[in-house]
Coordinates of C-alpha atoms in Angstrom, one line a residue:
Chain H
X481 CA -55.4 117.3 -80.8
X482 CA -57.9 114.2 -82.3
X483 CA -58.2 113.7 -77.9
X484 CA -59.6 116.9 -77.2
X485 CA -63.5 116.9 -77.5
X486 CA -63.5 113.5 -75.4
X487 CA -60.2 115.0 -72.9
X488 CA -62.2 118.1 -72.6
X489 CA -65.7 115.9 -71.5
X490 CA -63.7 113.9 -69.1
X491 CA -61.6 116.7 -67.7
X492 CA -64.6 118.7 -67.1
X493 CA -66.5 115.9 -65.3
X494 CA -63.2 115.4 -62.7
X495 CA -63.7 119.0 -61.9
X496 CA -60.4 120.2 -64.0
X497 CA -60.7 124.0 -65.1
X498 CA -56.9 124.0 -66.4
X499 CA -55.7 121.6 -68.7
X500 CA -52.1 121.9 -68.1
X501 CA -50.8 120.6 -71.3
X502 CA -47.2 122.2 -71.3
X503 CA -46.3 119.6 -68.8
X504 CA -47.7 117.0 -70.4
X505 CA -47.9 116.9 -74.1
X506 CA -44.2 116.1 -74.4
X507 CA -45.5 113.0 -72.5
X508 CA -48.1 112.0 -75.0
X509 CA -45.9 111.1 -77.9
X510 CA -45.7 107.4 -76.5
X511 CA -48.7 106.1 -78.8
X512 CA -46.0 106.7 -81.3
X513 CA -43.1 104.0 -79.8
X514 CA -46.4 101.8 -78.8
X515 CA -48.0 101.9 -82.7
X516 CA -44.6 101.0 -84.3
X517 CA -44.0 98.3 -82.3
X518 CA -47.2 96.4 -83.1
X519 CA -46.9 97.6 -86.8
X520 CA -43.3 96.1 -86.6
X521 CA -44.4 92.8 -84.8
X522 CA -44.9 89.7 -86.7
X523 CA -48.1 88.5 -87.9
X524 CA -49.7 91.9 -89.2
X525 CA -51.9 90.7 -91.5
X526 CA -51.9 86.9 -90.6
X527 CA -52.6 87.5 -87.4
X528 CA -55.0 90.2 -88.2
X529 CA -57.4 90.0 -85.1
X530 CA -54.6 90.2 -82.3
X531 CA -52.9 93.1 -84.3
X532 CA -56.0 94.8 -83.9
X533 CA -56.8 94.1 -80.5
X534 CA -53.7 95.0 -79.8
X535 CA -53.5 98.1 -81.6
X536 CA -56.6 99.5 -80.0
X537 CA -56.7 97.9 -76.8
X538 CA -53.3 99.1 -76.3
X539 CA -53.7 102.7 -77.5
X540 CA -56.6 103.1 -75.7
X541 CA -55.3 102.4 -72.4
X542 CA -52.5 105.0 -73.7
X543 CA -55.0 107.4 -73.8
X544 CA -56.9 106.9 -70.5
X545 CA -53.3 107.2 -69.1
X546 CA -53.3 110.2 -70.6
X547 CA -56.0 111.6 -69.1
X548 CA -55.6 110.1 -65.9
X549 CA -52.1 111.9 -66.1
X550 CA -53.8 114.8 -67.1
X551 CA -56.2 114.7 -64.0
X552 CA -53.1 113.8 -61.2
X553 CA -51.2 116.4 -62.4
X554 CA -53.7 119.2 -61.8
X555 CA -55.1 118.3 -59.0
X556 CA -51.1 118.3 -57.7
X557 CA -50.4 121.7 -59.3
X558 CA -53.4 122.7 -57.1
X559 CA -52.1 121.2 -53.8
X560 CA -48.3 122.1 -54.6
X561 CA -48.2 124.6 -57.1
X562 CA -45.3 124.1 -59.2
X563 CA -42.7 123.3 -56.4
X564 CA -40.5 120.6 -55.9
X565 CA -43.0 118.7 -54.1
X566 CA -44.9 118.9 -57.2
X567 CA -42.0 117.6 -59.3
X568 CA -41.0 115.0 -56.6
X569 CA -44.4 113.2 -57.3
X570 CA -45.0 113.8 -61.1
X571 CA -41.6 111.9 -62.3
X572 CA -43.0 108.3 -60.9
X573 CA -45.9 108.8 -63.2
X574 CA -44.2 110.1 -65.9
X575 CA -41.6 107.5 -66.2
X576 CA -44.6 104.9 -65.9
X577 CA -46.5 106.8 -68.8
X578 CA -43.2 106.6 -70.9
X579 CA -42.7 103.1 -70.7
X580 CA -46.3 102.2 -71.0
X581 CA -45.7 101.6 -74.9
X582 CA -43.3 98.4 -73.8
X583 CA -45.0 97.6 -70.6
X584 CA -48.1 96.9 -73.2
X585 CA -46.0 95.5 -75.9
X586 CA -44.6 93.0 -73.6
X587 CA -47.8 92.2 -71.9
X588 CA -49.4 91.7 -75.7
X589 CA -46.9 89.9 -77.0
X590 CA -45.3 88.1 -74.3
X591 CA -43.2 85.7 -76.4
X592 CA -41.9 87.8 -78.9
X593 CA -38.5 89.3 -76.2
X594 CA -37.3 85.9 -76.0
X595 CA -37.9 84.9 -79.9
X596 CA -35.4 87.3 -80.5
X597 CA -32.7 85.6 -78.7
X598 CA -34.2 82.0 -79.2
X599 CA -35.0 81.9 -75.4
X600 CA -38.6 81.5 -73.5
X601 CA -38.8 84.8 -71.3
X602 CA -41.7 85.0 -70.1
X603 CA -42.8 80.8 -71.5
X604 CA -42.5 78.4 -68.9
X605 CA -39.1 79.6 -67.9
X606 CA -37.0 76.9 -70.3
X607 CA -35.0 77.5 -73.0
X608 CA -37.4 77.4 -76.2
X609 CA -36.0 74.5 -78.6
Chain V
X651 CA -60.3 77.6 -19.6
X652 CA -63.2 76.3 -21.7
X653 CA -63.5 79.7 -22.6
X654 CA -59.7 80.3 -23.1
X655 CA -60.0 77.3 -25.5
X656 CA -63.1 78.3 -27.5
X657 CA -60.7 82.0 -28.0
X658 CA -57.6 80.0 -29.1
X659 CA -60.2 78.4 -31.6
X660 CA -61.5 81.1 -32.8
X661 CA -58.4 82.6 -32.9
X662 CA -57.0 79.5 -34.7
X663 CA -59.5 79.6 -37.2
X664 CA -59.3 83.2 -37.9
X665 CA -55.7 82.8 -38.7
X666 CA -56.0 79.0 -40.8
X667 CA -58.9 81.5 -42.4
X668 CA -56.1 84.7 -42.8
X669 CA -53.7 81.9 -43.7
X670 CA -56.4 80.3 -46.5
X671 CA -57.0 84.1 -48.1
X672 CA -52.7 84.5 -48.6
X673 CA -52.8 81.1 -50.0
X674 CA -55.6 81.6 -52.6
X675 CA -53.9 85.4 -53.1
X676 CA -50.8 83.5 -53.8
X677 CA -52.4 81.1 -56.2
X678 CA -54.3 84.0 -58.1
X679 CA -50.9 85.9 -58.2
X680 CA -49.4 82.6 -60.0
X681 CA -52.0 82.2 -62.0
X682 CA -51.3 85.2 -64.3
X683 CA -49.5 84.7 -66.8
X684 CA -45.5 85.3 -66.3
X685 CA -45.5 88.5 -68.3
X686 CA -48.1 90.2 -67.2
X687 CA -46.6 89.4 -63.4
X688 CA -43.9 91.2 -64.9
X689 CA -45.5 94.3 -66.0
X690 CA -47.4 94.3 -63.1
X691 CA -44.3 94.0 -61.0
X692 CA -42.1 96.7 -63.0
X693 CA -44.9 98.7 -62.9
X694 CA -44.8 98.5 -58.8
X695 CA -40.8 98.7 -58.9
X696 CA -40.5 101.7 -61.4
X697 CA -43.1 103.8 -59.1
X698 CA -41.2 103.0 -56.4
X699 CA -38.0 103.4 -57.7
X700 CA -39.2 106.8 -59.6
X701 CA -39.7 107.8 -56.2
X702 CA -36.9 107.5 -54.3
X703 CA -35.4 109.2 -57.2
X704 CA -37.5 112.2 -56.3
X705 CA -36.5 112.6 -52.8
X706 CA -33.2 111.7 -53.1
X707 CA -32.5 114.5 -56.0
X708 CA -34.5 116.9 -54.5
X709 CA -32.5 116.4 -50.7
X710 CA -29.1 116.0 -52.2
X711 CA -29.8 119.3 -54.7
X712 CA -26.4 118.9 -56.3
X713 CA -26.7 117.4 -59.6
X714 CA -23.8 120.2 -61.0
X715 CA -20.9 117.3 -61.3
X716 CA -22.8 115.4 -62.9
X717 CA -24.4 118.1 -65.5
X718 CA -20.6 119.2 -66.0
X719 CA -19.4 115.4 -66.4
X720 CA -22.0 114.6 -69.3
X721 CA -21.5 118.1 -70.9
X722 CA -18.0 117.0 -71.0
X723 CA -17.9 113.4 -71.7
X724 CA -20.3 114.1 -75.1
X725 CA -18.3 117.5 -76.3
X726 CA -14.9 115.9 -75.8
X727 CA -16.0 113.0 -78.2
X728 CA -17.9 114.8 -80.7
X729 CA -14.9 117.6 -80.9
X730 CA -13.2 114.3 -81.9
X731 CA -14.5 114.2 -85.4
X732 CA -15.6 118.0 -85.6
X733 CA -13.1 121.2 -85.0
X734 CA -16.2 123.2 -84.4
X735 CA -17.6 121.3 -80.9
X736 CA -17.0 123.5 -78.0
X737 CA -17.9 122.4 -74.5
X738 CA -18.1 124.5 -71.1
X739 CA -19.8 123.9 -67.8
X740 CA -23.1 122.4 -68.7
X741 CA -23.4 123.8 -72.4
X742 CA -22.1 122.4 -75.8
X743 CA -21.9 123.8 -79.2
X744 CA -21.9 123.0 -82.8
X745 CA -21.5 125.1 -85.2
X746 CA -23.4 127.5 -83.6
X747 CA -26.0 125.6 -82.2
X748 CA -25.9 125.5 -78.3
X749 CA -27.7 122.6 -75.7
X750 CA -27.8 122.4 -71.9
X751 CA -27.3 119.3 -70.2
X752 CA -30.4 119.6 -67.4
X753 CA -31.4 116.9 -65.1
X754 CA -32.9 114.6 -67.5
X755 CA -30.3 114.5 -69.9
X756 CA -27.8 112.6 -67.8
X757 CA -29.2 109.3 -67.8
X758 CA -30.7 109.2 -64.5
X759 CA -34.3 108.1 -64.7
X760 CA -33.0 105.6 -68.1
X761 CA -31.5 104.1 -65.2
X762 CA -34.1 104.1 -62.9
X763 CA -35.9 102.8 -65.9
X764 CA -33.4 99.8 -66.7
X765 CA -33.1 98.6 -63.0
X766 CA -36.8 98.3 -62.3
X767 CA -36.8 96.2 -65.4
X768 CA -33.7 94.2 -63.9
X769 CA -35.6 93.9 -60.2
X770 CA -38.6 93.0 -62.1
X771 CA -37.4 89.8 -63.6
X772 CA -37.4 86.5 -61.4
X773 CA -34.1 85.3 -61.1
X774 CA -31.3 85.4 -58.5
X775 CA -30.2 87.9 -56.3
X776 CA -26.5 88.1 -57.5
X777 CA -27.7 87.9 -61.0
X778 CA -29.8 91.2 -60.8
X779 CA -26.7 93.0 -58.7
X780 CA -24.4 91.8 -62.3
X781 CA -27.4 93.1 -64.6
X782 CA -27.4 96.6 -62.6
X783 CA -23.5 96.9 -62.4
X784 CA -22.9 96.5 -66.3
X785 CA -26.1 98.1 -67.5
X786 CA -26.1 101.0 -65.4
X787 CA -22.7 102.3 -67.2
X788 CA -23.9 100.9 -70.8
X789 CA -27.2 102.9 -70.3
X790 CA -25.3 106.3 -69.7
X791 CA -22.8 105.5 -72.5
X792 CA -26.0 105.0 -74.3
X793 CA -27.0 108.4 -73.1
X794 CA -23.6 110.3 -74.2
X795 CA -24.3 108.4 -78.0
X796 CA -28.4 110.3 -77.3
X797 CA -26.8 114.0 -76.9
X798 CA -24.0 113.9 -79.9
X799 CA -26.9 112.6 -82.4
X800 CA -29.2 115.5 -80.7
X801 CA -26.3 118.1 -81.2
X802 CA -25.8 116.8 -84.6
X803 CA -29.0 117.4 -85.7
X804 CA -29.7 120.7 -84.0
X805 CA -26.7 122.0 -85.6
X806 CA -28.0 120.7 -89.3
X807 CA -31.9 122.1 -88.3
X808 CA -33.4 123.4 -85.8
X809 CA -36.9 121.4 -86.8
X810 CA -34.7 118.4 -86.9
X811 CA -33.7 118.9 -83.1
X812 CA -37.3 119.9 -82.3
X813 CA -38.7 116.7 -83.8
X814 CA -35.6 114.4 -82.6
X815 CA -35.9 115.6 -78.8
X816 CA -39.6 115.0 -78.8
X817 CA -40.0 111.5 -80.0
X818 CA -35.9 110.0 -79.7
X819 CA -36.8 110.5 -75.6
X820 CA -39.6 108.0 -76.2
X821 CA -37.6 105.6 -78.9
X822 CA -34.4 105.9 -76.9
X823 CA -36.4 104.4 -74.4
X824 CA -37.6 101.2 -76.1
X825 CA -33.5 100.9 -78.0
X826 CA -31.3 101.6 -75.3
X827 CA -33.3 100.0 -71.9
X828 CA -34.9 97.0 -74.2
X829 CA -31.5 96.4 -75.6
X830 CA -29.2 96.5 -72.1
X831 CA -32.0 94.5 -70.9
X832 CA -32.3 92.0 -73.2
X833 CA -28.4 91.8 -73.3
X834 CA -28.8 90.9 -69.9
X835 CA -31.0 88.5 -70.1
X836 CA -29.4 86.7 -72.9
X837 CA -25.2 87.0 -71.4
X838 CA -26.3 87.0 -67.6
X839 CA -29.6 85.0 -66.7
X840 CA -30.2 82.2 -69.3
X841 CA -26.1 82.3 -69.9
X842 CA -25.0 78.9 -71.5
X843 CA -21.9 77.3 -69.7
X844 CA -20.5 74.3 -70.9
X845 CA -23.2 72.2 -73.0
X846 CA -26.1 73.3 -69.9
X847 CA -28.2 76.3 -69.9
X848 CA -28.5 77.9 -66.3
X849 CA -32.7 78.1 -65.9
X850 CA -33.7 81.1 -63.6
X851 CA -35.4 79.7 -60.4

């Protein structure tokens, strides 16, 4: 866990004693969908600075997600236990957490849906030439 | 009635003022770019969504048909091309190797996934209602191809299985929604008929 001395600062700062990680590590393997993505979009090299930026921008905000997850889903195991209720409220976040990695991919690189099938998605809403 | 006229002033101007603050919220709204209105939107939509999801499995507890119906669908075709698939209730097996369809494994929240990402995306009503119709059943079929490729490799390794049903959840994801979606987009909302191109409004 390369997360846990700066998980553990946070989480103890928020006031969680119980890091409930077998409900949530499943959820953390997202950076890995997010990482390949980048790696796999054009302009790697030439297009060295937005790779980066994008790289760590994106898998930092995939971390703070992660802890912010982390946080929510104490503090409901502490007002629900682990009921329904609890359940009821944790799948919203945890489908928002898994589809962070193309939320962020999308919002990086908005043009790149449409260039794969020639159109202008998210452009000015024509059809690219 | 001066003082009737001064409130309908003041009244006036509170709501031209009420009316000014939508206007320049509007115009801040349309000022970001189109694709981050769409994450931003999905986002909204998929929380939503998620939610109703929630309530509505959790007050309609009866899943079972469903469980049985998946269990079924992905152990009659996989005993297709192997003798040694067995299916019953909510369990298959391969050579030895046994999985239980549970709640996540039928699709369900891919969908609530995929439609979010359909509601999302600015174009017309009947459009959206064609993208959810078609995609909802390619996303399960999608789902059914997810569970024979897990069974396959659970019955080869057991770290294979471990591995695949850790990370394929997350690159299922991104293939099966991203493709259905994109499908859509390309066939459905920027479909070509006849030498012109339909634009989305």
């Amino acid at each position: 866990m390369l997360i846990r001395p700066v998980a553990s600062f946070f989480l103890e700062l928020v006031g969680v004693d119980d890091w409930l990680l077998y409900i949530v590590l499943e959820h953390f393997t997202n950076l890995v969908p997010f990482a390949s993505l980048v790696l796999a979009s054009p302009g790697l090299v030439s297009n060295w600075k937005k790779t980066l930026t994008a790289l760590f921008g994106g898998l930092a905000i995939i971390i703070a997600g992660h802890l912010l997850l982390s946080w929510v889903v104490f503090e409901l195991n502490e007002a629900y236990g682990l009921s329904r209720a609890f359940y009821r409220v944790v799948v919203p976040l945890l489908l928002l957490n898994d589809t962070l990695p193309l939320l962020l991919w999308v919002a990086f690189y908005p043009r790149l849906p449409g260039r794969l099938l020639g159109l202008r998605i998210f452009g000015d809403q024509k059809i690219a030439k | 009635m001066v003082m009737f006229q001064q409130m309908s002033t003041n009244k006036n101007h509170r709501h031209s003022r009420g009316g000014k603050n939508k206007e320049s919220r509007l115009s801040a709204w349309s000022k970001l770019s189109p694709a981050l209105r769409f994450v931003l939107t999905f986002s909204v939509s998929l929380l939503v969504l998620g939610s109703a999801y929630s309530v509505l499995t959790a007050r309609y507890d009866d899943l079972e048909w469903l469980l049985n119906l998946t269990a079924s669908i992905a152990g009659g075709i996989a005993s297709l091309f192997s003798d040694s698939v067995s299916f019953s209730g909510h369990f298959i097996s391969c050579h030895g190797f046994s999985v239980e369809i549970i709640d996540e494994c039928t699709g369900l929240l891919e969908m609530v996934i995929y439609c979010a990402a359909v509601i999302s995306f600015s174009t017309s009503f009947r459009k959206k209602l064609i993208g959810i119709a078609a995609g909802v059943p390619a996303v399960y079929l999608f789902n059914i191809l997810r569970i024979i490729l897990l069974l396959v490799a659970g019955a080869s390794s057991q770290e294979l299985f471990r591995f695949m049903h850790l990370y394929f959840w997350q690159v299922t994801l991104v293939l099966m929604i991203g493709t259905i979606w994109l499908c859509w987009l390309r066939f459905v909302v920027f479909r070509e008929e006849k030498g012109t191109v339909e634009v989305p409004a």
